[in-house]
């Protein structure tokens, strides 16, 4: 995209990186998003944390990789979505089961992150 460096306050990323299987391309895209951000800007990130064994065309993005993709960023991360296959199976047993299972963070497969670019970085 023809955006100038340090020209945007917010970039939204919704299940894009889990669909990119090439690690080098992931790094290049993260670098481009970071360049677009003004100091003090942020990436709002929502993506898988684990690989999906039923879908070889996606790959989860663990926190360690997220930190490597955005070095120097302040990352506030929360697991927010019960793994969809688990939620569907639980709902067949009881409509309230997914809500109870969602209370267990390790069963949540997606992460919502606020990835902030420090305001003291040079443009």
Short mmCIF file of N, CA, C and O in Angstrom, two decimals:
data_model
loop_
_atom_site.label_atom_id
_atom_site.label_comp_id
_atom_site.label_asym_id
_atom_site.label_seq_id
_atom_site.Cartn_x
_atom_site.Cartn_y
_atom_site.Cartn_z
N UNK A 1 0.84 -1.18 0.00
CA UNK A 1 0.00 0.00 0.00
C UNK A 1 0.89 1.24 0.00
O UNK A 1 1.91 1.26 0.68
N UNK A 2 0.45 2.24 -0.69
CA UNK A 2 1.27 3.45 -0.77
C UNK A 2 1.04 4.39 0.42
O UNK A 2 0.57 5.51 0.29
N UNK A 3 1.39 3.92 1.60
CA UNK A 3 1.30 4.75 2.80
C UNK A 3 2.69 5.22 3.19
O UNK A 3 3.65 4.45 3.12
N UNK A 4 2.77 6.45 3.61
CA UNK A 4 4.07 6.98 4.05
C UNK A 4 4.44 6.39 5.40
O UNK A 4 3.56 6.06 6.21
N UNK A 5 5.72 6.27 5.64
CA UNK A 5 6.19 5.82 6.95
C UNK A 5 5.68 6.77 8.02
O UNK A 5 5.58 7.99 7.79
N UNK A 6 5.36 6.22 9.19
CA UNK A 6 4.91 6.99 10.37
C UNK A 6 3.71 7.87 10.04
O UNK A 6 3.60 9.00 10.50
N UNK A 7 2.76 7.32 9.24
CA UNK A 7 1.62 8.13 8.80
C UNK A 7 0.28 7.68 9.39
O UNK A 7 -0.72 8.35 9.16
N UNK A 8 0.24 6.58 10.12
CA UNK A 8 -1.04 6.11 10.66
C UNK A 8 -0.93 5.88 12.17
O UNK A 8 0.14 5.60 12.70
N UNK A 9 -2.06 6.01 12.83
CA UNK A 9 -2.11 5.81 14.27
C UNK A 9 -2.46 4.38 14.66
O UNK A 9 -2.08 3.91 15.73
N UNK A 10 -3.20 3.68 13.80
CA UNK A 10 -3.69 2.35 14.14
C UNK A 10 -3.73 1.47 12.92
O UNK A 10 -4.21 1.88 11.85
N UNK A 11 -3.23 0.24 13.08
CA UNK A 11 -3.34 -0.79 12.05
C UNK A 11 -4.11 -1.95 12.66
O UNK A 11 -3.81 -2.37 13.78
N UNK A 12 -5.13 -2.45 11.95
CA UNK A 12 -5.90 -3.59 12.41
C UNK A 12 -5.42 -4.84 11.67
O UNK A 12 -5.28 -4.83 10.45
N UNK A 13 -5.19 -5.90 12.41
CA UNK A 13 -4.75 -7.17 11.84
C UNK A 13 -5.63 -8.26 12.43
O UNK A 13 -5.62 -8.51 13.61
N UNK A 14 -6.44 -8.87 11.57
CA UNK A 14 -7.41 -9.86 12.00
C UNK A 14 -7.19 -11.15 11.23
O UNK A 14 -7.50 -11.22 10.04
N UNK A 15 -6.60 -12.13 11.86
CA UNK A 15 -6.30 -13.47 11.31
C UNK A 15 -5.58 -13.44 9.96
O UNK A 15 -5.81 -14.27 9.11
N UNK A 16 -4.67 -12.47 9.79
CA UNK A 16 -3.86 -12.41 8.59
C UNK A 16 -2.59 -13.25 8.78
O UNK A 16 -2.26 -14.10 7.96
N UNK A 17 -1.88 -13.03 9.88
CA UNK A 17 -0.57 -13.67 10.06
C UNK A 17 -0.68 -15.18 10.18
O UNK A 17 0.21 -15.90 9.74
N UNK A 18 -1.76 -15.69 10.73
CA UNK A 18 -1.92 -17.15 10.82
C UNK A 18 -2.11 -17.78 9.44
O UNK A 18 -1.90 -18.98 9.27
N UNK A 19 -2.49 -16.98 8.46
CA UNK A 19 -2.66 -17.48 7.10
C UNK A 19 -1.39 -17.37 6.27
O UNK A 19 -1.35 -17.82 5.13
N UNK A 20 -0.36 -16.75 6.83
CA UNK A 20 0.92 -16.61 6.13
C UNK A 20 1.88 -17.68 6.64
O UNK A 20 2.34 -17.62 7.77
N UNK A 21 2.17 -18.65 5.82
CA UNK A 21 3.01 -19.77 6.25
C UNK A 21 4.49 -19.48 6.10
O UNK A 21 5.31 -20.13 6.74
N UNK A 22 4.85 -18.50 5.30
CA UNK A 22 6.25 -18.18 5.06
C UNK A 22 6.74 -17.20 6.15
O UNK A 22 6.27 -16.07 6.24
N UNK A 23 7.68 -17.66 6.96
CA UNK A 23 8.18 -16.86 8.09
C UNK A 23 8.82 -15.55 7.62
O UNK A 23 8.65 -14.51 8.27
N UNK A 24 9.53 -15.58 6.50
CA UNK A 24 10.16 -14.36 5.99
C UNK A 24 9.11 -13.34 5.57
O UNK A 24 9.26 -12.14 5.81
N UNK A 25 8.03 -13.82 4.97
CA UNK A 25 6.96 -12.90 4.56
C UNK A 25 6.28 -12.31 5.79
O UNK A 25 5.95 -11.13 5.82
N UNK A 26 6.09 -13.13 6.83
CA UNK A 26 5.51 -12.61 8.08
C UNK A 26 6.38 -11.48 8.63
O UNK A 26 5.86 -10.45 9.04
N UNK A 27 7.68 -11.68 8.63
CA UNK A 27 8.59 -10.64 9.14
C UNK A 27 8.52 -9.37 8.31
O UNK A 27 8.50 -8.27 8.84
N UNK A 28 8.49 -9.53 6.98
CA UNK A 28 8.42 -8.35 6.11
C UNK A 28 7.11 -7.59 6.33
O UNK A 28 7.11 -6.36 6.40
N UNK A 29 6.00 -8.31 6.45
CA UNK A 29 4.72 -7.64 6.66
C UNK A 29 4.69 -6.93 8.01
O UNK A 29 4.26 -5.78 8.10
N UNK A 30 5.17 -7.59 9.05
CA UNK A 30 5.21 -6.95 10.37
C UNK A 30 6.08 -5.69 10.32
O UNK A 30 5.72 -4.65 10.88
N UNK A 31 7.21 -5.77 9.63
CA UNK A 31 8.08 -4.60 9.49
C UNK A 31 7.39 -3.46 8.77
O UNK A 31 7.54 -2.30 9.15
N UNK A 32 6.61 -3.79 7.75
CA UNK A 32 5.89 -2.74 7.01
C UNK A 32 4.81 -2.12 7.89
O UNK A 32 4.67 -0.90 7.92
N UNK A 33 4.05 -2.93 8.62
CA UNK A 33 3.04 -2.38 9.52
C UNK A 33 3.69 -1.43 10.53
O UNK A 33 3.16 -0.36 10.82
N UNK A 34 4.84 -1.86 11.06
CA UNK A 34 5.55 -1.06 12.07
C UNK A 34 6.02 0.27 11.49
O UNK A 34 5.96 1.30 12.14
N UNK A 35 6.50 0.24 10.23
CA UNK A 35 6.95 1.47 9.58
C UNK A 35 5.79 2.44 9.36
O UNK A 35 5.96 3.66 9.47
N UNK A 36 4.60 1.93 9.04
CA UNK A 36 3.45 2.80 8.82
C UNK A 36 3.03 3.53 10.09
O UNK A 36 2.49 4.63 10.01
N UNK A 37 3.27 2.93 11.24
CA UNK A 37 2.79 3.51 12.50
C UNK A 37 3.59 4.73 12.92
O UNK A 37 4.82 4.73 12.87
N UNK A 38 2.87 5.72 13.39
CA UNK A 38 3.51 6.86 14.04
C UNK A 38 4.01 6.41 15.41
O UNK A 38 3.45 5.48 16.01
N UNK A 39 5.03 7.06 15.95
CA UNK A 39 5.38 6.79 17.35
C UNK A 39 4.15 7.03 18.23
O UNK A 39 3.42 8.00 18.05
N UNK A 40 3.88 6.09 19.11
CA UNK A 40 2.69 6.15 19.94
C UNK A 40 1.50 5.44 19.31
O UNK A 40 0.48 5.26 19.97
N UNK A 41 1.61 5.01 18.06
CA UNK A 41 0.55 4.26 17.38
C UNK A 41 0.55 2.80 17.82
O UNK A 41 1.38 2.38 18.63
N UNK A 42 -0.38 2.04 17.27
CA UNK A 42 -0.48 0.64 17.69
C UNK A 42 -1.06 -0.24 16.60
O UNK A 42 -1.75 0.22 15.69
N UNK A 43 -0.77 -1.52 16.73
CA UNK A 43 -1.40 -2.56 15.92
C UNK A 43 -2.42 -3.25 16.84
O UNK A 43 -2.07 -3.67 17.94
N UNK A 44 -3.66 -3.32 16.39
CA UNK A 44 -4.67 -4.11 17.09
C UNK A 44 -4.69 -5.46 16.41
O UNK A 44 -5.01 -5.56 15.22
N UNK A 45 -4.32 -6.49 17.14
CA UNK A 45 -4.03 -7.82 16.60
C UNK A 45 -5.04 -8.83 17.13
O UNK A 45 -5.30 -8.89 18.34
N UNK A 46 -5.61 -9.65 16.24
CA UNK A 46 -6.46 -10.77 16.63
C UNK A 46 -6.07 -11.93 15.75
O UNK A 46 -6.20 -11.86 14.52
N UNK A 47 -5.54 -12.99 16.37
CA UNK A 47 -5.10 -14.13 15.56
C UNK A 47 -4.96 -15.37 16.41
O UNK A 47 -4.99 -15.31 17.64
N UNK A 48 -4.77 -16.51 15.74
CA UNK A 48 -4.60 -17.80 16.41
C UNK A 48 -3.30 -17.81 17.21
O UNK A 48 -2.31 -17.20 16.80
N UNK A 49 -3.28 -18.58 18.27
CA UNK A 49 -2.05 -18.79 19.02
C UNK A 49 -1.44 -20.16 18.72
O UNK A 49 -0.26 -20.36 18.90
N UNK A 50 -2.27 -21.09 18.28
CA UNK A 50 -1.81 -22.47 18.03
C UNK A 50 -2.04 -22.83 16.58
O UNK A 50 -2.89 -22.26 15.91
N UNK A 51 -1.33 -23.86 16.15
CA UNK A 51 -1.60 -24.45 14.84
C UNK A 51 -2.94 -25.16 14.89
O UNK A 51 -3.36 -25.65 15.95
N UNK A 52 -3.62 -25.23 13.76
CA UNK A 52 -4.87 -25.97 13.66
C UNK A 52 -4.55 -27.30 12.99
O UNK A 52 -4.26 -27.34 11.80
N UNK A 53 -4.60 -28.41 13.74
CA UNK A 53 -4.24 -29.70 13.15
C UNK A 53 -5.17 -30.12 12.01
O UNK A 53 -4.78 -30.92 11.17
N UNK A 54 -6.37 -29.57 11.94
CA UNK A 54 -7.31 -29.92 10.88
C UNK A 54 -7.14 -29.05 9.64
O UNK A 54 -7.77 -29.30 8.62
N UNK A 55 -6.30 -28.01 9.74
CA UNK A 55 -6.13 -27.10 8.61
C UNK A 55 -4.64 -26.78 8.43
O UNK A 55 -4.10 -25.90 9.09
N UNK A 56 -3.99 -27.44 7.48
CA UNK A 56 -2.56 -27.20 7.27
C UNK A 56 -2.25 -25.86 6.60
O UNK A 56 -1.10 -25.49 6.45
N UNK A 57 -3.29 -25.12 6.21
CA UNK A 57 -3.09 -23.84 5.53
C UNK A 57 -3.01 -22.66 6.48
O UNK A 57 -2.97 -21.51 6.05
N UNK A 58 -3.03 -22.93 7.79
CA UNK A 58 -2.87 -21.87 8.78
C UNK A 58 -1.83 -22.31 9.81
O UNK A 58 -1.62 -23.51 10.01
N UNK A 59 -1.20 -21.33 10.44
CA UNK A 59 -0.21 -21.62 11.47
C UNK A 59 -0.34 -20.56 12.56
O UNK A 59 -0.35 -19.36 12.27
N UNK A 60 -0.45 -21.02 13.79
CA UNK A 60 -0.59 -20.11 14.92
C UNK A 60 0.63 -19.22 15.10
O UNK A 60 1.73 -19.52 14.63
N UNK A 61 0.40 -18.12 15.81
CA UNK A 61 1.47 -17.16 16.09
C UNK A 61 1.62 -17.09 17.62
O UNK A 61 0.84 -16.41 18.28
N UNK A 62 2.60 -17.81 18.16
CA UNK A 62 2.80 -17.77 19.61
C UNK A 62 3.39 -16.42 20.05
O UNK A 62 3.92 -15.65 19.24
N UNK A 63 3.28 -16.14 21.34
CA UNK A 63 3.78 -14.86 21.88
C UNK A 63 5.26 -14.63 21.57
O UNK A 63 5.65 -13.51 21.27
N UNK A 64 6.06 -15.68 21.64
CA UNK A 64 7.49 -15.50 21.36
C UNK A 64 7.70 -14.96 19.94
O UNK A 64 8.53 -14.08 19.72
N UNK A 65 6.94 -15.47 18.99
CA UNK A 65 7.07 -14.97 17.62
C UNK A 65 6.53 -13.54 17.51
O UNK A 65 7.12 -12.70 16.84
N UNK A 66 5.43 -13.26 18.19
CA UNK A 66 4.87 -11.91 18.18
C UNK A 66 5.90 -10.90 18.69
O UNK A 66 6.08 -9.83 18.11
N UNK A 67 6.61 -11.26 19.74
CA UNK A 67 7.66 -10.36 20.27
C UNK A 67 8.81 -10.18 19.28
O UNK A 67 9.38 -9.10 19.18
N UNK A 68 9.14 -11.25 18.55
CA UNK A 68 10.20 -11.14 17.53
C UNK A 68 9.73 -10.29 16.35
O UNK A 68 10.51 -9.56 15.75
N UNK A 69 8.44 -10.40 16.00
CA UNK A 69 7.92 -9.62 14.87
C UNK A 69 7.89 -8.13 15.17
O UNK A 69 8.02 -7.31 14.26
N UNK A 70 7.69 -7.78 16.47
CA UNK A 70 7.58 -6.37 16.85
C UNK A 70 8.54 -6.06 17.99
O UNK A 70 8.11 -5.78 19.12
N UNK A 71 9.84 -6.12 17.73
CA UNK A 71 10.81 -5.85 18.80
C UNK A 71 10.69 -4.41 19.29
O UNK A 71 10.45 -3.49 18.50
N UNK A 72 10.78 -4.24 20.57
CA UNK A 72 10.68 -2.91 21.15
C UNK A 72 9.25 -2.45 21.41
O UNK A 72 9.04 -1.38 21.97
N UNK A 73 8.28 -3.26 21.01
CA UNK A 73 6.89 -2.90 21.23
C UNK A 73 6.47 -3.22 22.65
O UNK A 73 7.01 -4.13 23.29
N UNK A 74 5.49 -2.49 23.12
CA UNK A 74 4.80 -2.82 24.37
C UNK A 74 3.57 -3.62 23.95
O UNK A 74 2.74 -3.12 23.18
N UNK A 75 3.47 -4.87 24.44
CA UNK A 75 2.39 -5.75 23.99
C UNK A 75 1.49 -6.11 25.17
O UNK A 75 1.95 -6.70 26.14
N UNK A 76 0.23 -5.73 25.05
CA UNK A 76 -0.79 -6.14 26.01
C UNK A 76 -1.61 -7.22 25.31
O UNK A 76 -2.30 -6.93 24.33
N UNK A 77 -1.50 -8.46 25.79
CA UNK A 77 -2.11 -9.60 25.10
C UNK A 77 -3.11 -10.31 26.01
O UNK A 77 -2.83 -10.51 27.20
N UNK A 78 -4.22 -10.68 25.43
CA UNK A 78 -5.25 -11.44 26.14
C UNK A 78 -5.76 -12.56 25.26
O UNK A 78 -6.05 -12.34 24.08
N UNK A 79 -5.88 -13.75 25.83
CA UNK A 79 -6.53 -14.84 25.11
C UNK A 79 -8.03 -14.61 25.24
O UNK A 79 -8.54 -14.44 26.34
N UNK A 80 -8.73 -14.62 24.10
CA UNK A 80 -10.12 -14.17 24.14
C UNK A 80 -11.15 -15.13 23.54
O UNK A 80 -12.33 -14.97 23.79
N UNK A 81 -10.76 -16.11 22.76
CA UNK A 81 -11.74 -16.94 22.06
C UNK A 81 -11.54 -18.41 22.38
O UNK A 81 -10.46 -18.96 22.14
N UNK A 82 -12.59 -19.03 22.91
CA UNK A 82 -12.54 -20.47 23.11
C UNK A 82 -12.32 -21.13 21.76
O UNK A 82 -12.93 -20.74 20.76
N UNK A 83 -11.43 -22.12 21.72
CA UNK A 83 -11.13 -22.81 20.46
C UNK A 83 -12.45 -23.21 19.78
O UNK A 83 -13.27 -23.92 20.38
N UNK A 84 -12.70 -22.72 18.56
CA UNK A 84 -14.00 -22.97 17.92
C UNK A 84 -14.43 -24.44 17.85
O UNK A 84 -15.59 -24.73 18.14
N UNK A 85 -13.55 -25.40 17.52
CA UNK A 85 -14.03 -26.79 17.51
C UNK A 85 -14.49 -27.25 18.90
O UNK A 85 -15.48 -27.97 19.02
N UNK A 86 -13.79 -26.80 19.92
CA UNK A 86 -14.17 -27.15 21.28
C UNK A 86 -15.49 -26.48 21.65
O UNK A 86 -16.37 -27.09 22.26
N UNK A 87 -15.65 -25.23 21.28
CA UNK A 87 -16.90 -24.51 21.56
C UNK A 87 -18.09 -25.18 20.89
O UNK A 87 -19.15 -25.35 21.51
N UNK A 88 -17.91 -25.59 19.64
CA UNK A 88 -19.02 -26.26 18.93
C UNK A 88 -19.38 -27.58 19.59
O UNK A 88 -20.56 -27.88 19.79
N UNK A 89 -18.37 -28.37 19.93
CA UNK A 89 -18.64 -29.67 20.58
C UNK A 89 -19.30 -29.47 21.94
O UNK A 89 -20.25 -30.18 22.29
N UNK A 90 -18.81 -28.51 22.71
CA UNK A 90 -19.38 -28.26 24.04
C UNK A 90 -20.82 -27.78 23.95
O UNK A 90 -21.67 -28.17 24.76
N UNK A 91 -21.12 -26.95 22.94
CA UNK A 91 -22.47 -26.42 22.79
C UNK A 91 -23.47 -27.52 22.46
O UNK A 91 -24.66 -27.41 22.82
N UNK A 92 -23.01 -28.58 21.80
CA UNK A 92 -23.91 -29.70 21.52
C UNK A 92 -24.30 -30.41 22.81
O UNK A 92 -25.39 -30.97 22.91
N UNK A 93 -23.41 -30.40 23.80
CA UNK A 93 -23.71 -31.03 25.09
C UNK A 93 -24.61 -30.16 25.95
O UNK A 93 -25.52 -30.65 26.62
N UNK A 94 -24.32 -28.86 25.97
CA UNK A 94 -25.10 -27.93 26.78
C UNK A 94 -24.86 -26.52 26.26
O UNK A 94 -23.70 -26.14 26.02
N UNK A 95 -25.90 -25.72 26.11
CA UNK A 95 -25.71 -24.35 25.62
C UNK A 95 -24.80 -23.50 26.51
O UNK A 95 -24.17 -22.57 26.03
N UNK A 96 -24.71 -23.81 27.79
CA UNK A 96 -23.87 -23.01 28.68
C UNK A 96 -22.44 -23.54 28.79
O UNK A 96 -21.58 -22.87 29.34
N UNK A 97 -22.16 -24.71 28.26
CA UNK A 97 -20.82 -25.31 28.39
C UNK A 97 -19.71 -24.45 27.80
O UNK A 97 -18.66 -24.30 28.43
N UNK A 98 -19.90 -23.84 26.62
CA UNK A 98 -18.80 -23.00 26.10
C UNK A 98 -18.44 -21.85 27.03
O UNK A 98 -17.27 -21.51 27.18
N UNK A 99 -19.43 -21.26 27.66
CA UNK A 99 -19.15 -20.15 28.58
C UNK A 99 -18.26 -20.63 29.73
O UNK A 99 -17.33 -19.94 30.14
N UNK A 100 -18.56 -21.80 30.25
CA UNK A 100 -17.76 -22.33 31.37
C UNK A 100 -16.36 -22.69 30.91
O UNK A 100 -15.38 -22.42 31.60
N UNK A 101 -16.25 -23.31 29.75
CA UNK A 101 -14.93 -23.68 29.23
C UNK A 101 -14.10 -22.44 28.89
O UNK A 101 -12.88 -22.44 29.04
N UNK A 102 -14.76 -21.38 28.44
CA UNK A 102 -14.04 -20.16 28.09
C UNK A 102 -13.39 -19.51 29.32
O UNK A 102 -12.49 -18.70 29.19
N UNK A 103 -13.82 -19.91 30.49
CA UNK A 103 -13.20 -19.39 31.72
C UNK A 103 -11.79 -19.93 31.92
O UNK A 103 -11.04 -19.41 32.75
N UNK A 104 -11.42 -20.95 31.16
CA UNK A 104 -10.08 -21.55 31.27
C UNK A 104 -9.20 -20.99 30.15
O UNK A 104 -9.34 -21.36 28.99
N UNK A 105 -8.29 -20.07 30.49
CA UNK A 105 -7.51 -19.38 29.46
C UNK A 105 -6.74 -20.31 28.52
O UNK A 105 -6.58 -19.99 27.34
N UNK A 106 -6.28 -21.45 28.99
CA UNK A 106 -5.48 -22.32 28.13
C UNK A 106 -6.33 -22.99 27.05
O UNK A 106 -5.79 -23.58 26.12
N UNK A 107 -7.65 -22.88 27.12
CA UNK A 107 -8.53 -23.42 26.08
C UNK A 107 -8.87 -22.37 25.02
O UNK A 107 -9.54 -22.68 24.04
N UNK A 108 -8.40 -21.16 25.21
CA UNK A 108 -8.68 -20.08 24.25
C UNK A 108 -7.60 -20.10 23.15
O UNK A 108 -6.42 -20.05 23.46
N UNK A 109 -8.04 -20.16 21.93
CA UNK A 109 -7.11 -20.35 20.80
C UNK A 109 -6.70 -19.06 20.11
O UNK A 109 -5.80 -19.07 19.27
N UNK A 110 -7.34 -17.96 20.42
CA UNK A 110 -7.05 -16.69 19.75
C UNK A 110 -6.61 -15.66 20.78
O UNK A 110 -7.02 -15.70 21.93
N UNK A 111 -5.80 -14.75 20.30
CA UNK A 111 -5.26 -13.71 21.18
C UNK A 111 -5.62 -12.34 20.60
O UNK A 111 -5.50 -12.12 19.39
N UNK A 112 -6.06 -11.45 21.47
CA UNK A 112 -6.28 -10.06 21.12
C UNK A 112 -5.14 -9.27 21.75
O UNK A 112 -4.90 -9.39 22.95
N UNK A 113 -4.44 -8.49 20.95
CA UNK A 113 -3.26 -7.76 21.44
C UNK A 113 -3.31 -6.30 21.02
O UNK A 113 -3.76 -5.96 19.92
N UNK A 114 -2.81 -5.48 21.91
CA UNK A 114 -2.55 -4.07 21.61
C UNK A 114 -1.03 -3.98 21.56
O UNK A 114 -0.36 -4.14 22.57
N UNK A 115 -0.49 -3.77 20.37
CA UNK A 115 0.95 -3.74 20.16
C UNK A 115 1.34 -2.28 19.92
O UNK A 115 1.14 -1.73 18.83
N UNK A 116 1.85 -1.65 20.97
CA UNK A 116 2.10 -0.21 20.93
C UNK A 116 3.53 0.11 20.55
O UNK A 116 4.48 -0.46 21.07
N UNK A 117 3.65 1.07 19.64
CA UNK A 117 4.96 1.58 19.24
C UNK A 117 5.33 2.68 20.22
O UNK A 117 4.54 3.61 20.43
N UNK A 118 6.49 2.58 20.83
CA UNK A 118 6.88 3.63 21.80
C UNK A 118 6.84 5.01 21.14
O UNK A 118 7.20 5.17 19.97
N UNK A 119 6.43 5.99 21.91
CA UNK A 119 6.33 7.34 21.35
C UNK A 119 7.67 8.04 21.25
O UNK A 119 7.79 9.05 20.57
N UNK A 120 8.70 7.46 21.87
CA UNK A 120 10.02 8.09 21.82
C UNK A 120 10.92 7.51 20.72
O UNK A 120 12.07 7.85 20.64
N UNK A 121 10.37 6.64 19.86
CA UNK A 121 11.18 6.10 18.76
C UNK A 121 11.28 7.12 17.64
O UNK A 121 10.33 7.87 17.38
N UNK A 122 12.39 7.16 16.96
CA UNK A 122 12.50 8.06 15.80
C UNK A 122 11.56 7.60 14.69
O UNK A 122 11.29 6.42 14.57
N UNK A 123 11.08 8.53 13.93
CA UNK A 123 10.18 8.18 12.82
C UNK A 123 11.01 7.53 11.77
O UNK A 123 10.76 6.80 10.98
#
